[in-house]
PDB file of C-alpha atoms and ligand atoms in Angstrom:
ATOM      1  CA  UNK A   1       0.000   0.000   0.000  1.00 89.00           C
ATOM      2  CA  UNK A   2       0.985   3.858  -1.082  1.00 93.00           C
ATOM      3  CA  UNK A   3       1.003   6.557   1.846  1.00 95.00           C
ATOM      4  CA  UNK A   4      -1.790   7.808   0.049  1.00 96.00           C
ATOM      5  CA  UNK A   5      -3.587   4.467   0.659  1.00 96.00           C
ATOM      6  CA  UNK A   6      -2.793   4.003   4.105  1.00 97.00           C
ATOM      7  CA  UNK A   7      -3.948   7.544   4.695  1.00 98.00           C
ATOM      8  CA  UNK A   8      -7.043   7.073   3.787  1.00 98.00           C
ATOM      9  CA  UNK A   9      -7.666   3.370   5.635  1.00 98.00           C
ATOM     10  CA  UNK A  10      -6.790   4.930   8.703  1.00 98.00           C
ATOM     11  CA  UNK A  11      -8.707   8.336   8.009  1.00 98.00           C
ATOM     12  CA  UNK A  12     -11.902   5.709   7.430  1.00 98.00           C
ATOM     13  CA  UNK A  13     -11.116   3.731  10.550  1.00 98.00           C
ATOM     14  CA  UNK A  14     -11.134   6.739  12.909  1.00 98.00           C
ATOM     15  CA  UNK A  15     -14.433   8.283  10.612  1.00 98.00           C
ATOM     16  CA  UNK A  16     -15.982   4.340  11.551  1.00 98.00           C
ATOM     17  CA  UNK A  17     -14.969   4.704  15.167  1.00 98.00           C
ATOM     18  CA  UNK A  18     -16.055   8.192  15.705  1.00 98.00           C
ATOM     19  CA  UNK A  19     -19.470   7.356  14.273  1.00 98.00           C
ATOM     20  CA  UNK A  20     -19.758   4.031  16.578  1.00 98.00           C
ATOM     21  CA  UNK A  21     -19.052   6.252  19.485  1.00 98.00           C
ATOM     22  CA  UNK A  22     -20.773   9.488  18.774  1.00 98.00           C
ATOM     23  CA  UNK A  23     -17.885  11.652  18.132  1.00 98.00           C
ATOM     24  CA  UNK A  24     -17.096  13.776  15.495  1.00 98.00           C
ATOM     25  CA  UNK A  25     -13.793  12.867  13.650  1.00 97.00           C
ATOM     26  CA  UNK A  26     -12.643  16.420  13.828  1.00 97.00           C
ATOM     27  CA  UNK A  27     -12.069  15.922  17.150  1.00 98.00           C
ATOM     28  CA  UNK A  28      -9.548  13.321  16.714  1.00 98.00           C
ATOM     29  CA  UNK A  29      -5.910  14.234  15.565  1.00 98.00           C
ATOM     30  CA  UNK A  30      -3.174  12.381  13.827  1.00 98.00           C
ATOM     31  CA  UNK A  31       0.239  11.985  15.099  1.00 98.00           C
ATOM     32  CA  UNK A  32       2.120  10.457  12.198  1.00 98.00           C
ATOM     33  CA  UNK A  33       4.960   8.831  14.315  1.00 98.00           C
ATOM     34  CA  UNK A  34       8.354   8.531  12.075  1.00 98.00           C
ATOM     35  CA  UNK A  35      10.696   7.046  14.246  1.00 96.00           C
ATOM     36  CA  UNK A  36      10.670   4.085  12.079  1.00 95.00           C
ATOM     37  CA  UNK A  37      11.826   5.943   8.557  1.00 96.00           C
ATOM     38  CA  UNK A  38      14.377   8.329   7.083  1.00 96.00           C
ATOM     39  CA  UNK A  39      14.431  11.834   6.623  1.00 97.00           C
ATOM     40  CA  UNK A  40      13.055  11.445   2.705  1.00 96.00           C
ATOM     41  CA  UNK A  41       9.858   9.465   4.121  1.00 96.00           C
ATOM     42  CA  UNK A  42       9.207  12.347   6.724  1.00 97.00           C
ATOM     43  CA  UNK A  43       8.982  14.267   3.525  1.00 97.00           C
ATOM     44  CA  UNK A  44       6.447  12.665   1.872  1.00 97.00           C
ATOM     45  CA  UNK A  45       4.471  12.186   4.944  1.00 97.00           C
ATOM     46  CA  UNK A  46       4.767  16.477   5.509  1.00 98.00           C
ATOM     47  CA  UNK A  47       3.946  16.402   1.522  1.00 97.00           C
ATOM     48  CA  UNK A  48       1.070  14.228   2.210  1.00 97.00           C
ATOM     49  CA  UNK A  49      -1.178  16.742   3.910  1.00 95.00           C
ATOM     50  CA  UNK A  50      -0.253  15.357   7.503  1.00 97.00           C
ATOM     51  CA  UNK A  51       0.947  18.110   9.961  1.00 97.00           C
ATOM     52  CA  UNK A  52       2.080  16.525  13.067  1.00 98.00           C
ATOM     53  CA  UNK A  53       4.840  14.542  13.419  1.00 98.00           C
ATOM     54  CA  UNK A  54       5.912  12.508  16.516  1.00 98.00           C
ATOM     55  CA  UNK A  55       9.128  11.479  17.231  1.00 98.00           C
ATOM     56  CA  UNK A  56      10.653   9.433  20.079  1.00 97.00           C
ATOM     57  CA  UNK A  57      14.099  10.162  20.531  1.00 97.00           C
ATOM     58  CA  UNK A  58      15.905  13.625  19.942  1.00 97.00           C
ATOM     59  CA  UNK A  59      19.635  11.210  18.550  1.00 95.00           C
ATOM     60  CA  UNK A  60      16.616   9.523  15.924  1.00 95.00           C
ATOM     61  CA  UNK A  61      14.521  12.598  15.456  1.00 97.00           C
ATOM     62  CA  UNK A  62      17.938  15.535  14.901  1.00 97.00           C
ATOM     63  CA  UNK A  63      18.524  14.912  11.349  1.00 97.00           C
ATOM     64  CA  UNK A  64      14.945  14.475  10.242  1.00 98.00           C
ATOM     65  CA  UNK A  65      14.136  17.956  12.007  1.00 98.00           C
ATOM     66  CA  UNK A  66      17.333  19.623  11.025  1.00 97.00           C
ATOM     67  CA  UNK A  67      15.770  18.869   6.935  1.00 98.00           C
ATOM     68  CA  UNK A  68      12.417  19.521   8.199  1.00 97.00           C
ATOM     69  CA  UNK A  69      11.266  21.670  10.946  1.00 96.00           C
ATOM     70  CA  UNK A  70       9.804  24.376   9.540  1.00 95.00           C
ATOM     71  CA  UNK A  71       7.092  22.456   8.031  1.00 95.00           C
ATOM     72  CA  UNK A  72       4.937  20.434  10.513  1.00 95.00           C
ATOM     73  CA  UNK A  73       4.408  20.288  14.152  1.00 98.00           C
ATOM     74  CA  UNK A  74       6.451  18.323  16.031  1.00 98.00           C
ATOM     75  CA  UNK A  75       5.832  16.047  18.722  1.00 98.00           C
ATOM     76  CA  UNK A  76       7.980  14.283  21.637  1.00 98.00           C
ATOM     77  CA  UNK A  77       6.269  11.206  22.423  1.00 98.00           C
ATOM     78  CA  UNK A  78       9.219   9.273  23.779  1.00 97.00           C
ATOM     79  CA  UNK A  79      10.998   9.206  27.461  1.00 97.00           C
ATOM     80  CA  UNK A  80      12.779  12.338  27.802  1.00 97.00           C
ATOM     81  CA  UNK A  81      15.919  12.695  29.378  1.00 97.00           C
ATOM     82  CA  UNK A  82      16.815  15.757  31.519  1.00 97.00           C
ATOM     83  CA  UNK A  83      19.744  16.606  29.766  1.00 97.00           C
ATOM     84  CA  UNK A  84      18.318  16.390  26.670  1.00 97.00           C
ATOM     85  CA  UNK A  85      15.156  19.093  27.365  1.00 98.00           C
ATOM     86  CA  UNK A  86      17.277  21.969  26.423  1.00 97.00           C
ATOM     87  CA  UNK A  87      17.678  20.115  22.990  1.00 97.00           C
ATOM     88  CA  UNK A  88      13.893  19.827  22.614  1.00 98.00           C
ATOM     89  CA  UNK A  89      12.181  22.673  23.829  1.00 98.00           C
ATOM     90  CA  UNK A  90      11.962  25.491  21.052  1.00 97.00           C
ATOM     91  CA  UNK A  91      11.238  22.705  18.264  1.00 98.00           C
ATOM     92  CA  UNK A  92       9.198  20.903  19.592  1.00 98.00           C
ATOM     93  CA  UNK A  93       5.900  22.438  20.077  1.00 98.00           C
ATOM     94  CA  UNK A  94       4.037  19.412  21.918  1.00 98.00           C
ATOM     95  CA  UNK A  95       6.111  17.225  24.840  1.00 98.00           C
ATOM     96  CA  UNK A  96       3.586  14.025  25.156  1.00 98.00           C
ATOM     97  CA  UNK A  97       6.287  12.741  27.961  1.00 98.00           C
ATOM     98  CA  UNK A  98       6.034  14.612  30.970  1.00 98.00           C
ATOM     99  CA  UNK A  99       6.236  12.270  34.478  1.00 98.00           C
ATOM    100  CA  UNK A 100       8.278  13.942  37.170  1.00 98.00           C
ATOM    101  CA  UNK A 101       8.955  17.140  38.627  1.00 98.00           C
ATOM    102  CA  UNK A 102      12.551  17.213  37.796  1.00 98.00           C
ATOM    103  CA  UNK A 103      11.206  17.189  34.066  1.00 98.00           C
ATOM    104  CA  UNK A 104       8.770  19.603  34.752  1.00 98.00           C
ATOM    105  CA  UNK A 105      11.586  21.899  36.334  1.00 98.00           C
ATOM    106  CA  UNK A 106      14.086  22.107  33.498  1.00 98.00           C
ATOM    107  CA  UNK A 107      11.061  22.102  30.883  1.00 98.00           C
ATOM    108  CA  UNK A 108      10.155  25.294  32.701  1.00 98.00           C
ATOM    109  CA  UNK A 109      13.475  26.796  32.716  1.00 98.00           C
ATOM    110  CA  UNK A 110      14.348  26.304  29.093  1.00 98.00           C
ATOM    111  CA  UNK A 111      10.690  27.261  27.980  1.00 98.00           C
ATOM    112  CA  UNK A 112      11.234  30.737  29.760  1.00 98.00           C
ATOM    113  CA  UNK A 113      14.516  31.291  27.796  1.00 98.00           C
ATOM    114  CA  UNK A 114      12.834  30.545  25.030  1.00 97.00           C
ATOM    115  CA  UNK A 115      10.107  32.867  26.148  1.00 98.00           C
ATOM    116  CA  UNK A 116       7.330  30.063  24.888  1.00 97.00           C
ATOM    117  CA  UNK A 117       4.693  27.959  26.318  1.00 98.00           C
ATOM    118  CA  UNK A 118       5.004  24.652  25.830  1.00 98.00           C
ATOM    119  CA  UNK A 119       1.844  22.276  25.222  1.00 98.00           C
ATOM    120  CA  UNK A 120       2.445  19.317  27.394  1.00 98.00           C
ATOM    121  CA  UNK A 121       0.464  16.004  28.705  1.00 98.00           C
ATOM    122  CA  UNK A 122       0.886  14.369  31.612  1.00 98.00           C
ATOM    123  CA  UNK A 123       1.970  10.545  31.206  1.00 98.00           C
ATOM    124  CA  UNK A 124      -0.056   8.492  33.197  1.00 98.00           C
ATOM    125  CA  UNK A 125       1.229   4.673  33.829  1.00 97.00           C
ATOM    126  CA  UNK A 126      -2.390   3.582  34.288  1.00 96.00           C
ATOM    127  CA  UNK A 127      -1.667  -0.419  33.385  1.00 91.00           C
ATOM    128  CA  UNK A 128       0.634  -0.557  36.166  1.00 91.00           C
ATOM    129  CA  UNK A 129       3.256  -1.952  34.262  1.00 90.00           C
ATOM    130  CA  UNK A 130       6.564  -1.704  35.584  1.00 89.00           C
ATOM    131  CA  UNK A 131       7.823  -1.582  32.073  1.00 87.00           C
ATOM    132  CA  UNK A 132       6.258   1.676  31.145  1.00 88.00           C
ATOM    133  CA  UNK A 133       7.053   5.140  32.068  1.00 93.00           C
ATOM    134  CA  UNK A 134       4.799   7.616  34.050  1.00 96.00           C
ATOM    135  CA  UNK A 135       3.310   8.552  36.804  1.00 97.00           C
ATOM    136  CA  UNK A 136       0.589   6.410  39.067  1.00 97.00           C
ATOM    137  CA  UNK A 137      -3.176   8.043  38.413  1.00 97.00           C
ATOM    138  CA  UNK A 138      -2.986   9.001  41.971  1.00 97.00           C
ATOM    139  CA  UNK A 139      -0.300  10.860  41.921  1.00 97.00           C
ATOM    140  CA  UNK A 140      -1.311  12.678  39.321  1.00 98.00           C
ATOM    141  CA  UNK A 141      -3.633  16.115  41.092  1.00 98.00           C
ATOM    142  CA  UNK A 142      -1.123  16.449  43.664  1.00 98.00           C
ATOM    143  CA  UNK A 143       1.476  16.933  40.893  1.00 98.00           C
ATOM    144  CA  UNK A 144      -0.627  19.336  38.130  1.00 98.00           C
ATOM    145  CA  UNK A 145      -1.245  21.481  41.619  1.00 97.00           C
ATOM    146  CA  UNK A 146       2.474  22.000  42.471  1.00 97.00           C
ATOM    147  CA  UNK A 147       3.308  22.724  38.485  1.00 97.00           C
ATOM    148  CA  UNK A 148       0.603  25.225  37.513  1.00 96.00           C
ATOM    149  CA  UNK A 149       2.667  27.828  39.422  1.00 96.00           C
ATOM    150  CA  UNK A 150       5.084  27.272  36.247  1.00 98.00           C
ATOM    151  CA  UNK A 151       4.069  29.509  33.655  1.00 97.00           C
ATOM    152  CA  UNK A 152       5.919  27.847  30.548  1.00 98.00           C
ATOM    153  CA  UNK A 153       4.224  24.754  31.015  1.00 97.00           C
ATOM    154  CA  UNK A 154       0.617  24.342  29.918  1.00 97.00           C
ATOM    155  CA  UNK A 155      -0.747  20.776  30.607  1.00 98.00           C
ATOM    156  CA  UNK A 156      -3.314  20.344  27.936  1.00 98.00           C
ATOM    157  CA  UNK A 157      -4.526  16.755  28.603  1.00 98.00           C
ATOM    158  CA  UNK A 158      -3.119  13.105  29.487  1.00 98.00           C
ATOM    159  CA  UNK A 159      -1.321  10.904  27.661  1.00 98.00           C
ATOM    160  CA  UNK A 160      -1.046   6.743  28.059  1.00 98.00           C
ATOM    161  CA  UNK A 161       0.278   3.745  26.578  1.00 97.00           C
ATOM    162  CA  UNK A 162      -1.463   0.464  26.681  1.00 95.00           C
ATOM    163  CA  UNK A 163      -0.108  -2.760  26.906  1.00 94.00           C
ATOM    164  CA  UNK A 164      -0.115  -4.710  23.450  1.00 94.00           C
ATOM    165  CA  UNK A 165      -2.923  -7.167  23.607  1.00 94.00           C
ATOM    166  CA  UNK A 166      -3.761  -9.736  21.036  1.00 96.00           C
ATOM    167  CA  UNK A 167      -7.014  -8.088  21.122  1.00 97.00           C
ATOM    168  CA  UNK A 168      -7.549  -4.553  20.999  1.00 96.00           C
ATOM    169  CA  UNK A 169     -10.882  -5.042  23.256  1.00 97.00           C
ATOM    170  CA  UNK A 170      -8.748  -5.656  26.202  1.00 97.00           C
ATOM    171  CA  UNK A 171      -7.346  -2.045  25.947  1.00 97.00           C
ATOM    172  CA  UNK A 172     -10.101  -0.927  26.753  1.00 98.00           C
ATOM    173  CA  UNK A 173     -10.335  -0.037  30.315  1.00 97.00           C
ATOM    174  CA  UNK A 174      -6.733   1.398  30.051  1.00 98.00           C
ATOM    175  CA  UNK A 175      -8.248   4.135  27.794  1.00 98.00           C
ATOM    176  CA  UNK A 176     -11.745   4.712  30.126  1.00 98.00           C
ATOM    177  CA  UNK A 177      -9.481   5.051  33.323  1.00 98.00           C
ATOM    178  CA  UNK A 178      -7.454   8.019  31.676  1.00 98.00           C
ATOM    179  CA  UNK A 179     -10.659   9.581  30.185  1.00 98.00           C
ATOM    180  CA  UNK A 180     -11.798   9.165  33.731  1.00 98.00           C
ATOM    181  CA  UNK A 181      -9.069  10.339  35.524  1.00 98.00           C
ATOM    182  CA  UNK A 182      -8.733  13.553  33.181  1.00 98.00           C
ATOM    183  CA  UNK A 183     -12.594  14.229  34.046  1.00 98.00           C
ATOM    184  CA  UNK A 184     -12.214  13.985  37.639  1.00 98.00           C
ATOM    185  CA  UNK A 185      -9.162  16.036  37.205  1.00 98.00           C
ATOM    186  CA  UNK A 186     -11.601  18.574  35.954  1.00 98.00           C
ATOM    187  CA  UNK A 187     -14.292  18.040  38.043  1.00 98.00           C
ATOM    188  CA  UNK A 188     -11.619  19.277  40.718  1.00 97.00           C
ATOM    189  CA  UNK A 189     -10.622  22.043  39.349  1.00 97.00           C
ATOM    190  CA  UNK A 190      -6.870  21.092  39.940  1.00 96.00           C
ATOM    191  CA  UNK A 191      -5.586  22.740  36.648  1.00 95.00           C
ATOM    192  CA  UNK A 192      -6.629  26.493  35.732  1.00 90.00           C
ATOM    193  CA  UNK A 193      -7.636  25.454  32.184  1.00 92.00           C
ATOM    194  CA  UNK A 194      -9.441  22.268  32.020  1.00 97.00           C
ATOM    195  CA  UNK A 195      -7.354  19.416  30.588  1.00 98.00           C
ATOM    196  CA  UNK A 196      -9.245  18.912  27.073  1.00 98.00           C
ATOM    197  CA  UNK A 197      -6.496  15.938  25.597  1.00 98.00           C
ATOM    198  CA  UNK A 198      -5.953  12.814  25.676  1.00 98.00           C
ATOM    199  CA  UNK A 199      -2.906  11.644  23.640  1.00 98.00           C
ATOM    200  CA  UNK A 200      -3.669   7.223  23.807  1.00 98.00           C
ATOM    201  CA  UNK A 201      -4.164   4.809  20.924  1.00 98.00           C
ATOM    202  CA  UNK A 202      -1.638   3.674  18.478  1.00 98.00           C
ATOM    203  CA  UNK A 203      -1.628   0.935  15.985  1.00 98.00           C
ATOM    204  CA  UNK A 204      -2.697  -1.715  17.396  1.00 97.00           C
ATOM    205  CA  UNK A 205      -5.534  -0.496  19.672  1.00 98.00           C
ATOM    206  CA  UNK A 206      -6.127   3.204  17.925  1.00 98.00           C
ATOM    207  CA  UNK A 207      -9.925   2.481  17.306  1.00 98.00           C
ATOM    208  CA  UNK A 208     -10.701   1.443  21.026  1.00 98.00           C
ATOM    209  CA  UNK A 209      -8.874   4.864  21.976  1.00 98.00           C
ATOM    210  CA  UNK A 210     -11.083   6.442  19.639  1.00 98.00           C
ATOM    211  CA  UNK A 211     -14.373   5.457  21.170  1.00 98.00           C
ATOM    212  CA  UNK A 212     -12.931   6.104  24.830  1.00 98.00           C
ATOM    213  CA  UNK A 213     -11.878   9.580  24.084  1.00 98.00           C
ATOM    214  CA  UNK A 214      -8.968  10.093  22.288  1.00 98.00           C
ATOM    215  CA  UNK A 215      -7.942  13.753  20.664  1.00 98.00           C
ATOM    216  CA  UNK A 216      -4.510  12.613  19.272  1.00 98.00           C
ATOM    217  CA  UNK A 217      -3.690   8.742  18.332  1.00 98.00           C
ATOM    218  CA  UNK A 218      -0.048   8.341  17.724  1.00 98.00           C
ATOM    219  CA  UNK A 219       0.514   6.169  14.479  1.00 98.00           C
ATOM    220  CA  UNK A 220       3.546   4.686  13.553  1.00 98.00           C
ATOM    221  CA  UNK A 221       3.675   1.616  11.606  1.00 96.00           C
ATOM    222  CA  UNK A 222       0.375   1.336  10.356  1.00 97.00           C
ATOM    223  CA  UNK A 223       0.341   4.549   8.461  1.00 97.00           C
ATOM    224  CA  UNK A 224       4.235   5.582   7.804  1.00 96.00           C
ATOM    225  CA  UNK A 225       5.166   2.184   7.909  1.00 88.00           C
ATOM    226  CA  UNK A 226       8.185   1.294   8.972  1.00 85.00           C
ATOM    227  CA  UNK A 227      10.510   1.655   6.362  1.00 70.00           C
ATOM    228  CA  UNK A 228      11.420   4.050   3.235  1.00 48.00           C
ATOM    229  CA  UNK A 229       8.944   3.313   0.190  1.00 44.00           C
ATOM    230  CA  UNK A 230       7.333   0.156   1.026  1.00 43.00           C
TER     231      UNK A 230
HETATM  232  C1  PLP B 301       6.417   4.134  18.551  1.00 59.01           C
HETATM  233  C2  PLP B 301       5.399   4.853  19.327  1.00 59.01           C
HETATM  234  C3  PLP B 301       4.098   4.982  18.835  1.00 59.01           C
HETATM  235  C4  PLP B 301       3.628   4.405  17.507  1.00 59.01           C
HETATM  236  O1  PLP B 301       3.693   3.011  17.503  1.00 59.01           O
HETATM  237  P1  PLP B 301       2.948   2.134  16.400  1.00 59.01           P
HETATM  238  O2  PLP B 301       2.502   0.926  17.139  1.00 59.01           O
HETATM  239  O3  PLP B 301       3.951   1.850  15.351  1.00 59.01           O
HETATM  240  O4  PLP B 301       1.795   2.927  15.890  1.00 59.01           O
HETATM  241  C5  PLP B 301       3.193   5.689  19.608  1.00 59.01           C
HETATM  242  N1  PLP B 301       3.530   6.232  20.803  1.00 59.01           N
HETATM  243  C6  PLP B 301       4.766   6.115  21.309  1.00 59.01           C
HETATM  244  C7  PLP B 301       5.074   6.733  22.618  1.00 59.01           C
HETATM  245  C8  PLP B 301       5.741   5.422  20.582  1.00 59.01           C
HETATM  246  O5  PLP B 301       6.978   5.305  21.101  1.00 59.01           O
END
């Protein structure tokens, strides 16, 4: 299958979600994720029509947004490093990644030398699973309360990964526990702004995201693919 093709699977798949669920498919963004492929596939996926990019590592992503970065929005979706925020922040206009407050601190401090805002979500571990990175749902008001005295920072939504399963289905509840931890999160007025996103759903599981909530599904393989011209 072209780009072109696997464009518009996936655009029908998210339509066919969004009308099983009630939502409108407006409401649901793409984050064409191109860790996978080279600089020249990145291209065509900009050329494409797609304007948001995700990548997951700043040594993968540096090339591909040195040719690029003036085209697109770019996303951080990936574990970020400390030491590599100052690389980040500035071209990068969405961090998907953010789990602890030393994160949160240095995000702060390079985003005010910047003089930006930077659109961030909260990763949530909500599986549990020791493999994955971010923080426990109930640790999660305590910490949007201590950060919203950082003006740099604006914590638009959540963001989750679910474990592969065999069948999508069993995603499920992973995706309904972040919805419903971002609408208690609300409820509480812990954030000034009301947390509106909820970055969850990839490949494997993107429909199931879609009907629990999802504003941004992060696609890699299915619709880049995951290498140059296949
Ligand atoms: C790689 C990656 C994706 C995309 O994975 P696919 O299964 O190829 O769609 C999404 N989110 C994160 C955080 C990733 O690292």
């Amino acid at each position: 299958m072209s780009l072109e093709e696997r464009i518009r699977e996936v655009n029908k798949r998210i339509e066919q979600a969004c009308l099983r669920s009630g939502r409108s498919a407006e409401d649901v963004n793409i984050v064409a994720v191109t860790k996978y492929v080279s600089t020249a596939m990145v291209d065509k996926v900009l050329a494409s029509g797609l304007k948001h990019v995700g990548e997951n590592r700043w040594q993968n992503a540096q090339e591909k947004w040195n040719a690029l970065g003036n085209r697109g929005t770019w996303h951080f979706i990936g574990h970020l490093q400390t030491n590599k925020v100052k690389d980040v922040i500035g071209k990068f206009e969405y961090i998907h990644s953010l789990d602890r407050m030393s994160l949160a601190k240095e995000m702060e401090k390079c985003a005010a030398a910047h003089g930006l805002v930077v659109k961030t979500f909260l990763q949530v571990n909500v599986s549990g699973e020791e493999s994955k990175y971010g923080m426990a749902p109930a640790e999660a008001a305590a910490f949007l309360e201590e950060i919203q005295k950082f003006t740099h920072i604006r914590v638009i939504g959540l963001m989750t990964m679910a474990p592969f399963e065999d069948r999508p289905e069993d995603t499920r509840i992973v995706f309904r526990d972040l919805r419903e931890l971002r609408d208690d999160l609300n409820r509480r007025g812990v954030t000034k702004e009301p947390l509106t996103e909820l970055s969850m759903g990839m490949s494997n599981d993107f429909e199931v995201a879609i009907e629990e909530g999802a504003t941004w599904v992060r696609l890699g393989s299915i619709l880049v693919g995951k290498e140059e011209g296949e």
